[in-house]
PDB file of C-alpha atoms in Angstrom:
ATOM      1  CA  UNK A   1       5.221  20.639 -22.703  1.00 47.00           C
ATOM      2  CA  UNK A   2       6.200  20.008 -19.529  1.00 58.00           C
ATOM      3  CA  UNK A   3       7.009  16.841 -17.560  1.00 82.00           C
ATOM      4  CA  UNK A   4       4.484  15.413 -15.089  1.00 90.00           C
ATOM      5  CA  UNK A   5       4.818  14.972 -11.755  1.00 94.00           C
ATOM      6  CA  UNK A   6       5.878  11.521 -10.582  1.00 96.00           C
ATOM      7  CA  UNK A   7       3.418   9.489  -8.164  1.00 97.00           C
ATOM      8  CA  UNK A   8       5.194   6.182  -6.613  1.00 98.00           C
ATOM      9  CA  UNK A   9       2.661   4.343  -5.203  1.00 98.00           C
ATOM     10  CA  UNK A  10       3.431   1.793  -3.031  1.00 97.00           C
ATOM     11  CA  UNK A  11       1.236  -1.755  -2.676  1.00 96.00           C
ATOM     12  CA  UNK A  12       2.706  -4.920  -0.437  1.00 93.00           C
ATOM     13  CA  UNK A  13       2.030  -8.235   0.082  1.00 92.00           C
ATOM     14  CA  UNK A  14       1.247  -9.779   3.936  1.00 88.00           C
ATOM     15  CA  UNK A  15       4.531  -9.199   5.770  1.00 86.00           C
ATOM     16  CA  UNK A  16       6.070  -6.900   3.625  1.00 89.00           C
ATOM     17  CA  UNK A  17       4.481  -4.079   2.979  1.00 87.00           C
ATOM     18  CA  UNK A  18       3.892  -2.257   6.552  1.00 89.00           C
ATOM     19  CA  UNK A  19       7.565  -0.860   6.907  1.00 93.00           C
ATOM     20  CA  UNK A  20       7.759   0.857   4.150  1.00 96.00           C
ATOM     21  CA  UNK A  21       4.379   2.457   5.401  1.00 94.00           C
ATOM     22  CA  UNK A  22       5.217   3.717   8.633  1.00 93.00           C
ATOM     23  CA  UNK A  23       9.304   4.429   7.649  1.00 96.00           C
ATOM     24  CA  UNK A  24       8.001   7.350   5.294  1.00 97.00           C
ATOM     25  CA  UNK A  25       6.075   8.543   7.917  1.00 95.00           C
ATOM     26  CA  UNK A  26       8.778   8.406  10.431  1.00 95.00           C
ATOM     27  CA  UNK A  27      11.016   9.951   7.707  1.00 97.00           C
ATOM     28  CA  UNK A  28       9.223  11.999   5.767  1.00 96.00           C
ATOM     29  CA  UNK A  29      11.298  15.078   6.329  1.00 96.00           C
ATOM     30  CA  UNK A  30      14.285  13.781   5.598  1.00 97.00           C
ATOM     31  CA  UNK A  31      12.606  12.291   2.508  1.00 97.00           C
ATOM     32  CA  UNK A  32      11.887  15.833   1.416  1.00 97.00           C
ATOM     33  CA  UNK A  33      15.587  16.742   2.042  1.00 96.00           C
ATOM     34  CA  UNK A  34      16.026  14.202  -0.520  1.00 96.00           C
ATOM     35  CA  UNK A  35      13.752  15.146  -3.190  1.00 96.00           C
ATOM     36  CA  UNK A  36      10.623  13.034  -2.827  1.00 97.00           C
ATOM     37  CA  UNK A  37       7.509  14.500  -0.728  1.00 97.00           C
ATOM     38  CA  UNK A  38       5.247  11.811   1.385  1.00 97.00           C
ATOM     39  CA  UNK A  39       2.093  13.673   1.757  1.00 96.00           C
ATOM     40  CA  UNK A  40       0.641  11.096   4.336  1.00 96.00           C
ATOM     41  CA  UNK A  41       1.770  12.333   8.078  1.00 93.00           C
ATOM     42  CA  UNK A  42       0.605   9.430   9.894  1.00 90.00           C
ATOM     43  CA  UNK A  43       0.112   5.751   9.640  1.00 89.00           C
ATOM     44  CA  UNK A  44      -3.895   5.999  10.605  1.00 89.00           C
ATOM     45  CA  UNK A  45      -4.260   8.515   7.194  1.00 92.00           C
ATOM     46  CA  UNK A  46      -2.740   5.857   5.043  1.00 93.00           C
ATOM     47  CA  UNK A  47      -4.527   3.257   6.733  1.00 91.00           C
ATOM     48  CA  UNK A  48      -8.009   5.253   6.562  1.00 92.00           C
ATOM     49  CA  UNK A  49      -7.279   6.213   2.947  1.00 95.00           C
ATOM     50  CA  UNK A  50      -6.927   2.445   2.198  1.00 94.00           C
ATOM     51  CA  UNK A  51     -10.370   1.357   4.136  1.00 93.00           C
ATOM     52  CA  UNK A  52     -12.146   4.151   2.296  1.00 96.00           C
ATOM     53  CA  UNK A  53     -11.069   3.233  -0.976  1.00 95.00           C
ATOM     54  CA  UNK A  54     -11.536  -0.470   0.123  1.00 93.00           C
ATOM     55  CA  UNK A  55     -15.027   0.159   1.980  1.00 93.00           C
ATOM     56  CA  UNK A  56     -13.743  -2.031   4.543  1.00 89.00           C
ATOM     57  CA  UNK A  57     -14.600   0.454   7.435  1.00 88.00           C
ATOM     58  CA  UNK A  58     -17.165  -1.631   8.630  1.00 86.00           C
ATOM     59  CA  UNK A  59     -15.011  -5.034   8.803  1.00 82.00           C
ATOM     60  CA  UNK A  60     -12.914  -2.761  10.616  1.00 82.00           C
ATOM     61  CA  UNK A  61     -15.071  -1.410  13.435  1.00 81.00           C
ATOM     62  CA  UNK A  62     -15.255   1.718  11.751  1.00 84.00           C
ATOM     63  CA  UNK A  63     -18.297   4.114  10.614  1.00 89.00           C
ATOM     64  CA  UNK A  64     -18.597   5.454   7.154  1.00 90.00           C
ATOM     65  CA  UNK A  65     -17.807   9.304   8.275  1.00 90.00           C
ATOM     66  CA  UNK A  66     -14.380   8.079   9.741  1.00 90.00           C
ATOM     67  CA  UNK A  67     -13.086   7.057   6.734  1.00 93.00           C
ATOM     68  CA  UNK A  68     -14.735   9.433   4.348  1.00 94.00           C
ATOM     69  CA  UNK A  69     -12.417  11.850   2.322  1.00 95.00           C
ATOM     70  CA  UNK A  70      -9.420  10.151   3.789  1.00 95.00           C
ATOM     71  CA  UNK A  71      -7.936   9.294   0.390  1.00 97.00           C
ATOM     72  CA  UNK A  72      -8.608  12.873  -1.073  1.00 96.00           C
ATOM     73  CA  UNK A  73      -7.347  14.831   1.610  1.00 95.00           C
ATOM     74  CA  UNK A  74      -4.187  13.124   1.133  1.00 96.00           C
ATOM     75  CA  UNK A  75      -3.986  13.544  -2.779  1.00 96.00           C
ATOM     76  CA  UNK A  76      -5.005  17.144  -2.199  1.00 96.00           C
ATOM     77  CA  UNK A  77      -1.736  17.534   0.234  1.00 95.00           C
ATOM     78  CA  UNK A  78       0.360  15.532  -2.988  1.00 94.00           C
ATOM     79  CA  UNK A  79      -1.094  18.042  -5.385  1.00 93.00           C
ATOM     80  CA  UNK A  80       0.569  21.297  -3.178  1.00 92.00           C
ATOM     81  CA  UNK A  81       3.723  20.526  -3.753  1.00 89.00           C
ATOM     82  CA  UNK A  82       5.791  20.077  -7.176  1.00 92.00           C
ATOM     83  CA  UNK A  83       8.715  17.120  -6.177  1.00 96.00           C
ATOM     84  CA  UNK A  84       7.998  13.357  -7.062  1.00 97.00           C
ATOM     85  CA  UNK A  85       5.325  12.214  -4.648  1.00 97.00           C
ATOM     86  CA  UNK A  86       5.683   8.734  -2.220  1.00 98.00           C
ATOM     87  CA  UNK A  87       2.532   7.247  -1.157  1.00 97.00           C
ATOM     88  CA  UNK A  88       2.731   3.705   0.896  1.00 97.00           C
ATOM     89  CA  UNK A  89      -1.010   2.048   1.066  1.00 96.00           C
ATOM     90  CA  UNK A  90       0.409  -1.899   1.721  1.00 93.00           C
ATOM     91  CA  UNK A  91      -3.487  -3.295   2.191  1.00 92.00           C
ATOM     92  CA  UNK A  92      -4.282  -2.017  -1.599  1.00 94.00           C
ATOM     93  CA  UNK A  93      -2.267  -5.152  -2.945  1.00 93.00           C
ATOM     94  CA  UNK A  94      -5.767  -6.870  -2.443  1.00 90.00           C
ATOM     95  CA  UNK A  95      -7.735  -4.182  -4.439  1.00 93.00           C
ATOM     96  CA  UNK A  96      -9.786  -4.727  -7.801  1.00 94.00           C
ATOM     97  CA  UNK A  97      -9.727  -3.163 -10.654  1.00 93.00           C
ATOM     98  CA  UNK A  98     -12.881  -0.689  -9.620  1.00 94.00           C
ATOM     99  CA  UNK A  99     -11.317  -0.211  -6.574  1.00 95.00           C
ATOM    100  CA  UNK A 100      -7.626   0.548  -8.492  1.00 96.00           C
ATOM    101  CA  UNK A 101      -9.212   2.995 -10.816  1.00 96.00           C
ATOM    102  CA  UNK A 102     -10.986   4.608  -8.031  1.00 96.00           C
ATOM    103  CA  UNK A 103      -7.673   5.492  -6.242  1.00 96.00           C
ATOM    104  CA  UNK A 104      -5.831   6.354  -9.202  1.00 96.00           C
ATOM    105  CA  UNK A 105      -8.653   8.638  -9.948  1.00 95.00           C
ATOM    106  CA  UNK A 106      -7.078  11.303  -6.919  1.00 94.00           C
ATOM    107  CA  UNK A 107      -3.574  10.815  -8.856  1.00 95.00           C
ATOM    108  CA  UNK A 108      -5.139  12.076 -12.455  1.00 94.00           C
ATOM    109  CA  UNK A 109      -1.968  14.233 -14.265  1.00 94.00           C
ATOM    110  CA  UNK A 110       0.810  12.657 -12.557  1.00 96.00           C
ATOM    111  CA  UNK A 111       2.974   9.580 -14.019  1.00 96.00           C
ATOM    112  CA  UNK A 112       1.721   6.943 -11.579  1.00 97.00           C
ATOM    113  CA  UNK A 113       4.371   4.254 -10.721  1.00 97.00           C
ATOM    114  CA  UNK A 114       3.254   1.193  -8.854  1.00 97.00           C
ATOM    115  CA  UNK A 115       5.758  -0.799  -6.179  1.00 98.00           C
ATOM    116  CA  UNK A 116       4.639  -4.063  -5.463  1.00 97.00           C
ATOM    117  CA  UNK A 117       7.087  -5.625  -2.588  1.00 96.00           C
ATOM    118  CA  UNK A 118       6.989  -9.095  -1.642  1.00 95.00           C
ATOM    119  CA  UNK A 119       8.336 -12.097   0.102  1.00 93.00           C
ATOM    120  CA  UNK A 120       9.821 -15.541  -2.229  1.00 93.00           C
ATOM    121  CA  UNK A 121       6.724 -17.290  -1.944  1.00 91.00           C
ATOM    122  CA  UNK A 122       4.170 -15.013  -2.823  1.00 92.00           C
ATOM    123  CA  UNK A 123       1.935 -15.800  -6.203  1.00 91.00           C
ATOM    124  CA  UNK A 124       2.334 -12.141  -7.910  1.00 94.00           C
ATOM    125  CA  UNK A 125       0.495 -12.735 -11.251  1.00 93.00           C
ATOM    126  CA  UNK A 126      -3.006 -11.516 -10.165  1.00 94.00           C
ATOM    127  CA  UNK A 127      -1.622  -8.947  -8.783  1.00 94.00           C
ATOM    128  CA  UNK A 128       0.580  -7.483 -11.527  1.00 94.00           C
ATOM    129  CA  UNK A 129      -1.870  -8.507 -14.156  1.00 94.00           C
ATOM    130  CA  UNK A 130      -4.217  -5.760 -12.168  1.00 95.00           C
ATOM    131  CA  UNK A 131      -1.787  -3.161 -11.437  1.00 96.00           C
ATOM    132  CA  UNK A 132       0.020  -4.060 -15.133  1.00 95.00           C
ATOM    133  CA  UNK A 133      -4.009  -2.984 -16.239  1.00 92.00           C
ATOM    134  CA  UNK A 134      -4.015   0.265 -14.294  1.00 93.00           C
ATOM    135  CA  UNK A 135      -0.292   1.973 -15.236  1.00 93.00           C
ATOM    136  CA  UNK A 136      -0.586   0.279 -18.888  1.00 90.00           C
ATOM    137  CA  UNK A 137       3.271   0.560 -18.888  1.00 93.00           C
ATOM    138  CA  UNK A 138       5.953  -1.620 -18.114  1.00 94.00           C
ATOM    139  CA  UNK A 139       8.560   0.563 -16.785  1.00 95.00           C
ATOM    140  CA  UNK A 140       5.755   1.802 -13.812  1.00 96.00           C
ATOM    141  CA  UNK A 141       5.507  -1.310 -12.534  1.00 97.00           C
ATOM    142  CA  UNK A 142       7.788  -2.257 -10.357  1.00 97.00           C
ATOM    143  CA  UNK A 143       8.112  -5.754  -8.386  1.00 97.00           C
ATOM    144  CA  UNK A 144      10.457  -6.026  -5.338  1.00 96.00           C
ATOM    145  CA  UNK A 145      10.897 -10.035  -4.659  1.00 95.00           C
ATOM    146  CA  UNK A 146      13.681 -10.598  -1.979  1.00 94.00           C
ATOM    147  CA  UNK A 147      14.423 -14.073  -0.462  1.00 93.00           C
ATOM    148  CA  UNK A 148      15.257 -12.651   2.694  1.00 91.00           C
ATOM    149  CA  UNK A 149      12.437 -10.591   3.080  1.00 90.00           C
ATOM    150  CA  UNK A 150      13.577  -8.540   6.360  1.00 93.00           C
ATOM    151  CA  UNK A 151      12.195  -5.098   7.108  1.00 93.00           C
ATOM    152  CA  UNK A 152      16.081  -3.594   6.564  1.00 95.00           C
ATOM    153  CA  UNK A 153      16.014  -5.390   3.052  1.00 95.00           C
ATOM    154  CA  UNK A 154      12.724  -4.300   1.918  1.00 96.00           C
ATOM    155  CA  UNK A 155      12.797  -0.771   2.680  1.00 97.00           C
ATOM    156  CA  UNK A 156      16.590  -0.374   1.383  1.00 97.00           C
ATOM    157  CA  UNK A 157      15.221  -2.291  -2.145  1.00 97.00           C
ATOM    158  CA  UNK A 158      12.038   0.267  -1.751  1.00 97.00           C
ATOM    159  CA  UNK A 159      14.251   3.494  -1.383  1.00 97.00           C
ATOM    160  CA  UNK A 160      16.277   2.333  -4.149  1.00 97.00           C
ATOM    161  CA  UNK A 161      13.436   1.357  -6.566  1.00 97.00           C
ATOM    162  CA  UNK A 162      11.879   4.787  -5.837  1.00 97.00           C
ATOM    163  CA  UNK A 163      15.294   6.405  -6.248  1.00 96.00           C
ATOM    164  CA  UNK A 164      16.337   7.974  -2.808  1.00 96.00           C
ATOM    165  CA  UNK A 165      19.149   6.349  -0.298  1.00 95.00           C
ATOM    166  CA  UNK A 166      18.438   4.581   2.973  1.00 96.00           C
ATOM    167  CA  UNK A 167      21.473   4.773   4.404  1.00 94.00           C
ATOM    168  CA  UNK A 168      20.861   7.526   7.033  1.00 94.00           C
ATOM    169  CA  UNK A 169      17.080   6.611   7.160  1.00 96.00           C
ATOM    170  CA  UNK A 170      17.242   3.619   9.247  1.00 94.00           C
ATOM    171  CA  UNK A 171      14.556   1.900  11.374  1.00 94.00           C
ATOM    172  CA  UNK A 172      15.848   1.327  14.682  1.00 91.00           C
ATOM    173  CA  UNK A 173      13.156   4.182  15.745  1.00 90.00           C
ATOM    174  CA  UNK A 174      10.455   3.563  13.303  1.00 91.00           C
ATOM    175  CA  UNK A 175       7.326   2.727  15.276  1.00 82.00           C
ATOM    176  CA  UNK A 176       6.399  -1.097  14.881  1.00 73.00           C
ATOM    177  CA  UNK A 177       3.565  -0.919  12.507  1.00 63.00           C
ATOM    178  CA  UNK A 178       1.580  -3.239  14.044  1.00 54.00           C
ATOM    179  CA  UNK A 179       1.534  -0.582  17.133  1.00 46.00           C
ATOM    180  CA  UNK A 180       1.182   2.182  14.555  1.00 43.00           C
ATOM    181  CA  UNK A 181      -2.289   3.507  15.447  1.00 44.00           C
ATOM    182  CA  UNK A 182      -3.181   5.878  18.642  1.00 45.00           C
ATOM    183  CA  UNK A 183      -4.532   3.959  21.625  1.00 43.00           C
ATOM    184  CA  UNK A 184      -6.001   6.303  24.525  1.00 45.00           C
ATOM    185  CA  UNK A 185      -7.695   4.241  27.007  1.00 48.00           C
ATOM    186  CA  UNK A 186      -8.167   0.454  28.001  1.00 48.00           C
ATOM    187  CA  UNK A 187     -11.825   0.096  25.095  1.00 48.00           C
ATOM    188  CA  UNK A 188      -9.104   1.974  22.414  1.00 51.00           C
ATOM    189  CA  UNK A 189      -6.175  -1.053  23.614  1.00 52.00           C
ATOM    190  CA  UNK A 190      -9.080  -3.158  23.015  1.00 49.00           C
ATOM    191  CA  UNK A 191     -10.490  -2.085  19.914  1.00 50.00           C
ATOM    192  CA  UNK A 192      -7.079  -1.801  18.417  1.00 56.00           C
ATOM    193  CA  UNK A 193      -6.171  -5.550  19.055  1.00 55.00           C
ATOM    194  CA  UNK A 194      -9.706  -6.724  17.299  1.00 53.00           C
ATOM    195  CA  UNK A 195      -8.951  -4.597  14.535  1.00 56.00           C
ATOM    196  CA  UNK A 196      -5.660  -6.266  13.938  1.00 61.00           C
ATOM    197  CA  UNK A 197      -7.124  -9.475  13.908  1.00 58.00           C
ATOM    198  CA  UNK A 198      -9.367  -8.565  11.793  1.00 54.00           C
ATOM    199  CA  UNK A 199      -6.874  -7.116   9.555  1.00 58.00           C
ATOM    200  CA  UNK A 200      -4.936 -10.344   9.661  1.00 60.00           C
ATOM    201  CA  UNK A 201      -8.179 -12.378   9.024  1.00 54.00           C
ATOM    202  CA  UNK A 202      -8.598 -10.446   6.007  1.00 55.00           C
ATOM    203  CA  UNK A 203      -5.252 -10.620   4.629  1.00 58.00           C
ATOM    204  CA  UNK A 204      -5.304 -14.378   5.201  1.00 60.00           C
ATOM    205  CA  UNK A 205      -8.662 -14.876   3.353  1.00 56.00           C
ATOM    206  CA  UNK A 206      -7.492 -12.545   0.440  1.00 57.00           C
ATOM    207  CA  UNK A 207      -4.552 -14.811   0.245  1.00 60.00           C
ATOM    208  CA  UNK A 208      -6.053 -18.092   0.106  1.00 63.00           C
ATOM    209  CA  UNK A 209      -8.397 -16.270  -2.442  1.00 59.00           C
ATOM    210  CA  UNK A 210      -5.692 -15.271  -4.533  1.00 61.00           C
ATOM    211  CA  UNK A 211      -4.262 -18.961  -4.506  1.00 66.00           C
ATOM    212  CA  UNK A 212      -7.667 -20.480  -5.022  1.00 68.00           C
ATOM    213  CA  UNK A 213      -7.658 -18.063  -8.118  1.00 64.00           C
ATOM    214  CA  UNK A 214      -4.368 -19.123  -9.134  1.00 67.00           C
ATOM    215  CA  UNK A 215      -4.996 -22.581  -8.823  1.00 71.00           C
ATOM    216  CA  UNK A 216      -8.007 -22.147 -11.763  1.00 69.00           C
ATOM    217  CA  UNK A 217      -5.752 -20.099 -13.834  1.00 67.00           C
ATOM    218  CA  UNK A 218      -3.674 -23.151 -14.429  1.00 67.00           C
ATOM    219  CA  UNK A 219      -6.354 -25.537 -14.693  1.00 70.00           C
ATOM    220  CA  UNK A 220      -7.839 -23.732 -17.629  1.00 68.00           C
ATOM    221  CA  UNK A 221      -4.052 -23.049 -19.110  1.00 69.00           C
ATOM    222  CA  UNK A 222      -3.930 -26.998 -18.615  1.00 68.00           C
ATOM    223  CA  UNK A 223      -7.386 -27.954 -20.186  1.00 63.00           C
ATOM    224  CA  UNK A 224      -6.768 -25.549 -23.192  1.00 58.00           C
TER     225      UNK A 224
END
C-alpha cells in the first residue's frame, strides 16, 4: 500500500501568520528544490481561496464569481504533483468546523497536517480543539508559540516544523504582506486600503470572540 501524500496546511493567528504566506510564494521554487511543492503562486490565490471557503467576499468588497473555485483550483494544482504539499491560508485560524471540513474536503487522500503559529499571548484552545477535531491525530497538529514572535523567528520555526531549512530562504525581499495584493490605479489604492481595514476589523472581532468564548469555557469549568 502505498504512502500518502503529505498536505501541511498552514493556519496563523493576527500577526503571525502573513509571512509565512507570502515567503512560500516568494520562494516557492526554491521550496521545490527542497522537496516540498507550494501550489499557490500568489498571495491574492491564497487570500481568495480563504474568502471563498470563509464566504467573506462580500465583507471584503468582493462578488461571489471572484472568489468562486479559488480553493479548488489550487488543490487541483497540489494534486499534479507527487512531493509533500505546503499550503499557507493564515485567515482560516478563525474558521468553524463546517467551514474546516469544507476545505479539507479539496485535500481528501493526503495526510493533512495542520500548523497553527502564534504569538505568547494568544488563547489557542478553541482553536486546537477545532483543528485537533479535523486531523483526529496528535502528531498533525502542530502549534508554533514563540515569545519573540518576529517574522525571521516564525518562518525559521515554520520551515523547520514542516521539515525544510530557511537558511538561504530569507525575507529581506519578500513582499510586505500587507502590500501583497495588485493595485493598478488610484480606486484599486483605494479599495485595497478598505479591504485591509476590513480585514483587521475582522480579525479583531474574531479575537475578542474567541476570548469572550474563552472566558465562558472557564466559567462553566468553574461552576461544575
Amino acid at each position: 500500500m502505498s504512502k500518502k501524500r503529505k498536505a501541511y496546511l498552514h493556519v496563523g493567528m493576527p500577526g503571525t501568520g502573513d509571512v509565512v504566506e507570502a515567503a512560500l510564494v516568494h520562494h516557492r521554487e526554491a521550496i521545490l528544490e527542497l522537496g516540498f511543492e507550494v501550489p499557490a503562486r500568489s498571495a491574492e490565490e491564497t487570500f481568495l481561496a480563504s474568502l471563498e471557503i470563509l464566504r467573506a467576499h462580500r465583507a471584503w468588497g468582493y462578488e461571489r464569481p471572484e472568489v468562486e473555485g479559488q480553493w479548488a483550483a489550487l488543490c487541483r494544482r497540489a494534486w499534479r504533483g507527487n512531493l509533500p504539499v505546503v499550503v499557507s491560508l493564515p485567515m482560516m485560524v478563525g474558521a468553524n468546523r463546517p467551514e474546516i471540513d469544507l476545505l479539507l474536503d479539496g485535500l481528501v487522500g493526503m495526510q493533512v497536517h495542520v500548523v497553527v503559529t502564534a504569538g505568547p499571548y494568544d488563547h489557542l484552545d478553541d482553536v486546537v480543539d477545532r483543528w485537533f477535531g479535523a486531523v483526529r491525530k496528535p502528531e498533525r497538529l502542530h502549534v508554533v508559540r514563540l515569545e519573540d514572535a518576529t517574522p525571521e523567528r516564525i518562518w525559521k520555526a515554520f520551515g523547520r516544523t514542516v521539515g525544510f531549512g530557511t537558511a538561504s530562504l530569507g525575507l529581506a525581499d519578500v513582499p510586505d504582506p500587507a502590500g501583497a495584493l495588485p493595485v493598478t490605479s488610484l480606486d484599486e489604492a483605494r479599495r485595497e486600503i478598505e479591504r485591509l481595514a476590513r480585514r483587521n476589523r475582522s480579525l479583531e472581532r474574531w479575537r475578542d470572540e474567541s476570548e469572550r468564548r474563552r472566558r465562558k469555557a472557564k466559567k462553566r469549568l468553574r461552576v461544575a
